[in-house]
Amino acid sequence: MQADGAPEPFFTPRLDAIPLDVAHAEEMAGVLFDPALHTYTGGAPEDAGALRARYARQAAGSPDPAELWWNWVLRLRADGCLAGYVQATVHETRAEVAWVVGTRWQGQGYAKEAATGLVRHLLDQAGVRTVVAHIHPGHAASAAVATAAGLVQTDERADGEVRWRRDAPRGTSGPGRPVTSGDGP
């Protein structure tokens, strides 16, 4: 995390996760145009103007100073195009995450790579201790992504979605530091 609370970029073998900017709206409108992307989440594709407005709100950050909104677009390193996004809402040491990869890039492991990279980034670099995702019970592809990222399905539900969770390994505190006397619970 940067001093201003903005997210740091992170990288995976094939993807660059770049902090979201309003300038990404035009290209992302094309990435997210398929109504099938909204089957489990609701809503409909947004045009570039609507995405610009949403990205401006997201970039401005949460109105709650105790909550951080971190959003990244996913750039394919091989050809430089955007292919989706990942996001995290961080409150203290807990992050709620989500991921979307455009239809054209699905089935190639990008969502698993992006989600795994996001979870690793949050647990290793951002001081997050718990990562949570909410997944529609019928969305097998997202469940597979969550599993690949090390999240485990729980018995908890929120708004009809299943809660998946991963906790930082015991013995660490903050960005990759071992727990020392007085750091842990």
PDB file of C-alpha atoms in Angstrom:
ATOM      1  CA  MET A   1       0.000   0.000   0.000  1.00  0.00           C
ATOM      2  CA  GLN A   2       1.234   3.461  -0.835  1.00  0.00           C
ATOM      3  CA  ALA A   3       1.381   6.211   1.779  1.00  0.00           C
ATOM      4  CA  ASP A   4      -1.828   7.741   0.392  1.00  0.00           C
ATOM      5  CA  GLY A   5      -3.712   4.449   0.815  1.00  0.00           C
ATOM      6  CA  ALA A   6      -3.700   3.717  -2.925  1.00  0.00           C
ATOM      7  CA  PRO A   7      -3.095   0.145  -4.022  1.00  0.00           C
ATOM      8  CA  GLU A   8       0.309  -0.975  -5.216  1.00  0.00           C
ATOM      9  CA  PRO A   9       0.525  -2.750  -8.568  1.00  0.00           C
ATOM     10  CA  PHE A  10       1.305  -6.450  -8.451  1.00  0.00           C
ATOM     11  CA  PHE A  11       2.438  -8.950 -11.014  1.00  0.00           C
ATOM     12  CA  THR A  12       1.897 -12.603 -11.894  1.00  0.00           C
ATOM     13  CA  PRO A  13       3.661 -14.661 -14.562  1.00  0.00           C
ATOM     14  CA  ARG A  14       1.346 -13.418 -17.346  1.00  0.00           C
ATOM     15  CA  LEU A  15      -0.493 -10.435 -15.862  1.00  0.00           C
ATOM     16  CA  ASP A  16       0.211  -6.943 -14.638  1.00  0.00           C
ATOM     17  CA  ALA A  17      -2.371  -5.788 -12.089  1.00  0.00           C
ATOM     18  CA  ILE A  18      -2.407  -2.020 -12.499  1.00  0.00           C
ATOM     19  CA  PRO A  19      -4.305   0.323 -10.161  1.00  0.00           C
ATOM     20  CA  LEU A  20      -7.577   1.346 -11.797  1.00  0.00           C
ATOM     21  CA  ASP A  21      -7.702   4.713 -13.542  1.00  0.00           C
ATOM     22  CA  VAL A  22     -10.597   6.498 -15.259  1.00  0.00           C
ATOM     23  CA  ALA A  23      -8.566   6.266 -18.478  1.00  0.00           C
ATOM     24  CA  HIS A  24      -9.158   2.478 -18.480  1.00  0.00           C
ATOM     25  CA  ALA A  25     -12.923   2.879 -18.997  1.00  0.00           C
ATOM     26  CA  GLU A  26     -12.927   2.853 -22.809  1.00  0.00           C
ATOM     27  CA  GLU A  27     -10.961  -0.385 -23.145  1.00  0.00           C
ATOM     28  CA  MET A  28     -12.716  -2.029 -20.184  1.00  0.00           C
ATOM     29  CA  ALA A  29     -16.134  -1.320 -21.730  1.00  0.00           C
ATOM     30  CA  GLY A  30     -15.081  -3.653 -24.545  1.00  0.00           C
ATOM     31  CA  VAL A  31     -13.680  -6.250 -22.123  1.00  0.00           C
ATOM     32  CA  LEU A  32     -16.886  -6.306 -20.042  1.00  0.00           C
ATOM     33  CA  PHE A  33     -19.474  -5.986 -22.857  1.00  0.00           C
ATOM     34  CA  ASP A  34     -20.811  -9.570 -22.640  1.00  0.00           C
ATOM     35  CA  PRO A  35     -24.120  -9.853 -20.720  1.00  0.00           C
ATOM     36  CA  ALA A  36     -23.060 -13.399 -19.720  1.00  0.00           C
ATOM     37  CA  LEU A  37     -20.574 -11.821 -17.280  1.00  0.00           C
ATOM     38  CA  HIS A  38     -23.573 -10.673 -15.227  1.00  0.00           C
ATOM     39  CA  THR A  39     -25.359 -14.026 -14.989  1.00  0.00           C
ATOM     40  CA  TYR A  40     -24.446 -14.571 -11.333  1.00  0.00           C
ATOM     41  CA  THR A  41     -23.870 -11.003 -10.194  1.00  0.00           C
ATOM     42  CA  GLY A  42     -26.797  -9.207 -11.795  1.00  0.00           C
ATOM     43  CA  GLY A  43     -26.735  -5.948 -13.670  1.00  0.00           C
ATOM     44  CA  ALA A  44     -25.828  -5.363 -17.282  1.00  0.00           C
ATOM     45  CA  PRO A  45     -22.785  -4.240 -19.243  1.00  0.00           C
ATOM     46  CA  GLU A  46     -21.946  -0.546 -18.898  1.00  0.00           C
ATOM     47  CA  ASP A  47     -20.799   1.696 -21.709  1.00  0.00           C
ATOM     48  CA  ALA A  48     -17.562   3.687 -21.474  1.00  0.00           C
ATOM     49  CA  GLY A  49     -19.333   6.761 -20.044  1.00  0.00           C
ATOM     50  CA  ALA A  50     -20.939   4.792 -17.224  1.00  0.00           C
ATOM     51  CA  LEU A  51     -17.640   3.039 -16.495  1.00  0.00           C
ATOM     52  CA  ARG A  52     -15.810   6.388 -16.394  1.00  0.00           C
ATOM     53  CA  ALA A  53     -18.273   7.628 -13.777  1.00  0.00           C
ATOM     54  CA  ARG A  54     -17.972   4.415 -11.746  1.00  0.00           C
ATOM     55  CA  TYR A  55     -14.182   4.380 -11.993  1.00  0.00           C
ATOM     56  CA  ALA A  56     -14.055   8.013 -10.837  1.00  0.00           C
ATOM     57  CA  ARG A  57     -16.099   7.066  -7.734  1.00  0.00           C
ATOM     58  CA  GLN A  58     -13.933   4.020  -7.077  1.00  0.00           C
ATOM     59  CA  ALA A  59     -10.695   5.968  -7.556  1.00  0.00           C
ATOM     60  CA  ALA A  60     -11.936   8.632  -5.121  1.00  0.00           C
ATOM     61  CA  GLY A  61     -12.144   5.917  -2.474  1.00  0.00           C
ATOM     62  CA  SER A  62     -14.606   4.883   0.139  1.00  0.00           C
ATOM     63  CA  PRO A  63     -16.512   7.578   2.018  1.00  0.00           C
ATOM     64  CA  ASP A  64     -15.654   5.557   5.147  1.00  0.00           C
ATOM     65  CA  PRO A  65     -12.081   6.495   6.115  1.00  0.00           C
ATOM     66  CA  ALA A  66     -11.652   3.116   7.828  1.00  0.00           C
ATOM     67  CA  GLU A  67     -12.272   1.289   4.544  1.00  0.00           C
ATOM     68  CA  LEU A  68     -10.038   1.148   1.479  1.00  0.00           C
ATOM     69  CA  TRP A  69     -11.274   0.454  -2.040  1.00  0.00           C
ATOM     70  CA  TRP A  70      -8.507  -1.130  -4.080  1.00  0.00           C
ATOM     71  CA  ASN A  71      -9.179  -1.853  -7.743  1.00  0.00           C
ATOM     72  CA  TRP A  72      -6.809  -3.100 -10.415  1.00  0.00           C
ATOM     73  CA  VAL A  73      -7.214  -3.773 -14.131  1.00  0.00           C
ATOM     74  CA  LEU A  74      -5.507  -6.850 -15.501  1.00  0.00           C
ATOM     75  CA  ARG A  75      -3.153  -6.254 -18.408  1.00  0.00           C
ATOM     76  CA  LEU A  76      -1.927  -9.256 -20.378  1.00  0.00           C
ATOM     77  CA  ARG A  77       1.804  -8.881 -20.575  1.00  0.00           C
ATOM     78  CA  ALA A  78       2.015 -10.796 -23.890  1.00  0.00           C
ATOM     79  CA  ASP A  79      -0.045  -8.328 -25.921  1.00  0.00           C
ATOM     80  CA  GLY A  80      -0.666  -5.338 -23.648  1.00  0.00           C
ATOM     81  CA  CYS A  81      -4.457  -5.540 -23.714  1.00  0.00           C
ATOM     82  CA  LEU A  82      -6.739  -5.378 -20.684  1.00  0.00           C
ATOM     83  CA  ALA A  83      -8.580  -8.616 -19.879  1.00  0.00           C
ATOM     84  CA  GLY A  84     -10.474  -7.981 -16.626  1.00  0.00           C
ATOM     85  CA  TYR A  85     -10.098  -6.696 -13.104  1.00  0.00           C
ATOM     86  CA  VAL A  86      -9.669  -7.656  -9.476  1.00  0.00           C
ATOM     87  CA  GLN A  87     -10.755  -5.677  -6.455  1.00  0.00           C
ATOM     88  CA  ALA A  88     -10.479  -5.673  -2.693  1.00  0.00           C
ATOM     89  CA  THR A  89     -12.431  -3.777  -0.074  1.00  0.00           C
ATOM     90  CA  VAL A  90     -10.078  -3.609   2.893  1.00  0.00           C
ATOM     91  CA  HIS A  91     -11.221  -2.862   6.420  1.00  0.00           C
ATOM     92  CA  GLU A  92      -8.435  -3.139   8.974  1.00  0.00           C
ATOM     93  CA  THR A  93      -6.969  -6.622   8.412  1.00  0.00           C
ATOM     94  CA  ARG A  94      -9.847  -8.110   6.400  1.00  0.00           C
ATOM     95  CA  ALA A  95     -10.287  -7.891   2.630  1.00  0.00           C
ATOM     96  CA  GLU A  96     -13.350  -8.812   0.600  1.00  0.00           C
ATOM     97  CA  VAL A  97     -12.276  -9.642  -2.923  1.00  0.00           C
ATOM     98  CA  ALA A  98     -13.772 -10.168  -6.363  1.00  0.00           C
ATOM     99  CA  TRP A  99     -12.492 -10.875  -9.855  1.00  0.00           C
ATOM    100  CA  VAL A 100     -13.855 -10.669 -13.386  1.00  0.00           C
ATOM    101  CA  VAL A 101     -12.152 -11.790 -16.584  1.00  0.00           C
ATOM    102  CA  GLY A 102     -13.706 -10.932 -19.924  1.00  0.00           C
ATOM    103  CA  THR A 103     -15.367 -13.746 -21.857  1.00  0.00           C
ATOM    104  CA  ARG A 104     -12.690 -13.737 -24.576  1.00  0.00           C
ATOM    105  CA  TRP A 105     -10.001 -14.615 -21.996  1.00  0.00           C
ATOM    106  CA  GLN A 106     -11.918 -17.154 -19.922  1.00  0.00           C
ATOM    107  CA  GLY A 107     -10.829 -20.769 -19.796  1.00  0.00           C
ATOM    108  CA  GLN A 108      -7.130 -19.867 -20.036  1.00  0.00           C
ATOM    109  CA  GLY A 109      -6.336 -19.700 -16.317  1.00  0.00           C
ATOM    110  CA  TYR A 110      -6.210 -15.893 -16.110  1.00  0.00           C
ATOM    111  CA  ALA A 111      -8.844 -15.619 -13.373  1.00  0.00           C
ATOM    112  CA  LYS A 112      -7.049 -18.215 -11.235  1.00  0.00           C
ATOM    113  CA  GLU A 113      -3.722 -16.482 -11.795  1.00  0.00           C
ATOM    114  CA  ALA A 114      -5.170 -13.047 -11.020  1.00  0.00           C
ATOM    115  CA  ALA A 115      -7.048 -14.156  -7.893  1.00  0.00           C
ATOM    116  CA  THR A 116      -4.060 -16.101  -6.597  1.00  0.00           C
ATOM    117  CA  GLY A 117      -1.830 -13.084  -7.196  1.00  0.00           C
ATOM    118  CA  LEU A 118      -4.326 -10.771  -5.497  1.00  0.00           C
ATOM    119  CA  VAL A 119      -4.632 -12.961  -2.400  1.00  0.00           C
ATOM    120  CA  ARG A 120      -0.862 -13.370  -2.164  1.00  0.00           C
ATOM    121  CA  HIS A 121      -0.384  -9.608  -2.576  1.00  0.00           C
ATOM    122  CA  LEU A 122      -2.920  -8.813   0.140  1.00  0.00           C
ATOM    123  CA  LEU A 123      -1.551 -11.331   2.628  1.00  0.00           C
ATOM    124  CA  ASP A 124       2.137 -10.655   1.953  1.00  0.00           C
ATOM    125  CA  GLN A 125       2.265  -6.935   1.250  1.00  0.00           C
ATOM    126  CA  ALA A 126      -0.866  -5.221   2.535  1.00  0.00           C
ATOM    127  CA  GLY A 127      -1.083  -6.457   6.126  1.00  0.00           C
ATOM    128  CA  VAL A 128      -4.335  -8.292   5.461  1.00  0.00           C
ATOM    129  CA  ARG A 129      -4.953 -11.313   7.702  1.00  0.00           C
ATOM    130  CA  THR A 130      -8.252 -12.588   6.268  1.00  0.00           C
ATOM    131  CA  VAL A 131      -9.440 -12.686   2.657  1.00  0.00           C
ATOM    132  CA  VAL A 132     -13.115 -13.315   1.901  1.00  0.00           C
ATOM    133  CA  ALA A 133     -15.006 -13.810  -1.367  1.00  0.00           C
ATOM    134  CA  HIS A 134     -18.743 -14.177  -1.877  1.00  0.00           C
ATOM    135  CA  ILE A 135     -19.664 -16.577  -4.674  1.00  0.00           C
ATOM    136  CA  HIS A 136     -23.042 -17.571  -6.089  1.00  0.00           C
ATOM    137  CA  PRO A 137     -23.598 -21.258  -5.205  1.00  0.00           C
ATOM    138  CA  GLY A 138     -24.134 -22.141  -8.879  1.00  0.00           C
ATOM    139  CA  HIS A 139     -20.993 -20.453 -10.172  1.00  0.00           C
ATOM    140  CA  ALA A 140     -18.613 -23.410 -10.453  1.00  0.00           C
ATOM    141  CA  ALA A 141     -15.954 -21.431 -12.340  1.00  0.00           C
ATOM    142  CA  SER A 142     -15.658 -18.830  -9.559  1.00  0.00           C
ATOM    143  CA  ALA A 143     -15.581 -21.585  -6.949  1.00  0.00           C
ATOM    144  CA  ALA A 144     -12.654 -23.151  -8.841  1.00  0.00           C
ATOM    145  CA  VAL A 145     -10.896 -19.767  -8.914  1.00  0.00           C
ATOM    146  CA  ALA A 146     -11.421 -19.328  -5.162  1.00  0.00           C
ATOM    147  CA  THR A 147     -10.043 -22.804  -4.515  1.00  0.00           C
ATOM    148  CA  ALA A 148      -6.976 -22.087  -6.660  1.00  0.00           C
ATOM    149  CA  ALA A 149      -6.395 -18.894  -4.648  1.00  0.00           C
ATOM    150  CA  GLY A 150      -6.415 -20.901  -1.422  1.00  0.00           C
ATOM    151  CA  LEU A 151      -9.863 -19.848  -0.208  1.00  0.00           C
ATOM    152  CA  VAL A 152     -12.031 -22.454   1.490  1.00  0.00           C
ATOM    153  CA  GLN A 153     -15.793 -22.641   1.236  1.00  0.00           C
ATOM    154  CA  THR A 154     -17.574 -21.971   4.525  1.00  0.00           C
ATOM    155  CA  ASP A 155     -21.100 -22.770   5.678  1.00  0.00           C
ATOM    156  CA  GLU A 156     -21.857 -19.048   5.838  1.00  0.00           C
ATOM    157  CA  ARG A 157     -24.079 -17.275   3.326  1.00  0.00           C
ATOM    158  CA  ALA A 158     -24.680 -13.611   2.656  1.00  0.00           C
ATOM    159  CA  ASP A 159     -27.351 -12.397   0.231  1.00  0.00           C
ATOM    160  CA  GLY A 160     -27.642 -15.914  -1.207  1.00  0.00           C
ATOM    161  CA  GLU A 161     -23.920 -16.212  -1.887  1.00  0.00           C
ATOM    162  CA  VAL A 162     -21.500 -18.628  -0.247  1.00  0.00           C
ATOM    163  CA  ARG A 163     -18.675 -17.107   1.764  1.00  0.00           C
ATOM    164  CA  TRP A 164     -15.185 -18.376   0.952  1.00  0.00           C
ATOM    165  CA  ARG A 165     -12.289 -17.532   3.272  1.00  0.00           C
ATOM    166  CA  ARG A 166      -8.533 -17.690   3.633  1.00  0.00           C
ATOM    167  CA  ASP A 167      -6.614 -16.625   6.699  1.00  0.00           C
ATOM    168  CA  ALA A 168      -2.963 -15.651   6.809  1.00  0.00           C
ATOM    169  CA  PRO A 169      -0.779 -18.432   8.131  1.00  0.00           C
ATOM    170  CA  ARG A 170      -0.248 -18.287  11.864  1.00  0.00           C
ATOM    171  CA  GLY A 171       3.149 -17.001  12.721  1.00  0.00           C
ATOM    172  CA  THR A 172       3.075 -13.966  10.436  1.00  0.00           C
ATOM    173  CA  SER A 173       2.093 -10.422  11.176  1.00  0.00           C
ATOM    174  CA  GLY A 174       1.830  -7.797   8.494  1.00  0.00           C
ATOM    175  CA  PRO A 175       3.833  -7.807   5.279  1.00  0.00           C
ATOM    176  CA  GLY A 176       5.630 -11.124   5.511  1.00  0.00           C
ATOM    177  CA  ARG A 177       7.060 -10.529   9.004  1.00  0.00           C
ATOM    178  CA  PRO A 178       7.193 -13.307  11.566  1.00  0.00           C
ATOM    179  CA  VAL A 179       5.167 -12.802  14.702  1.00  0.00           C
ATOM    180  CA  THR A 180       7.250 -11.767  17.656  1.00  0.00           C
ATOM    181  CA  SER A 181       6.299 -11.442  21.281  1.00  0.00           C
ATOM    182  CA  GLY A 182       3.409  -9.022  21.617  1.00  0.00           C
ATOM    183  CA  ASP A 183       2.439  -9.054  17.886  1.00  0.00           C
ATOM    184  CA  GLY A 184      -0.099 -11.838  17.912  1.00  0.00           C
ATOM    185  CA  PRO A 185      -3.382 -12.486  19.623  1.00  0.00           C
TER     186      PRO A 185
END
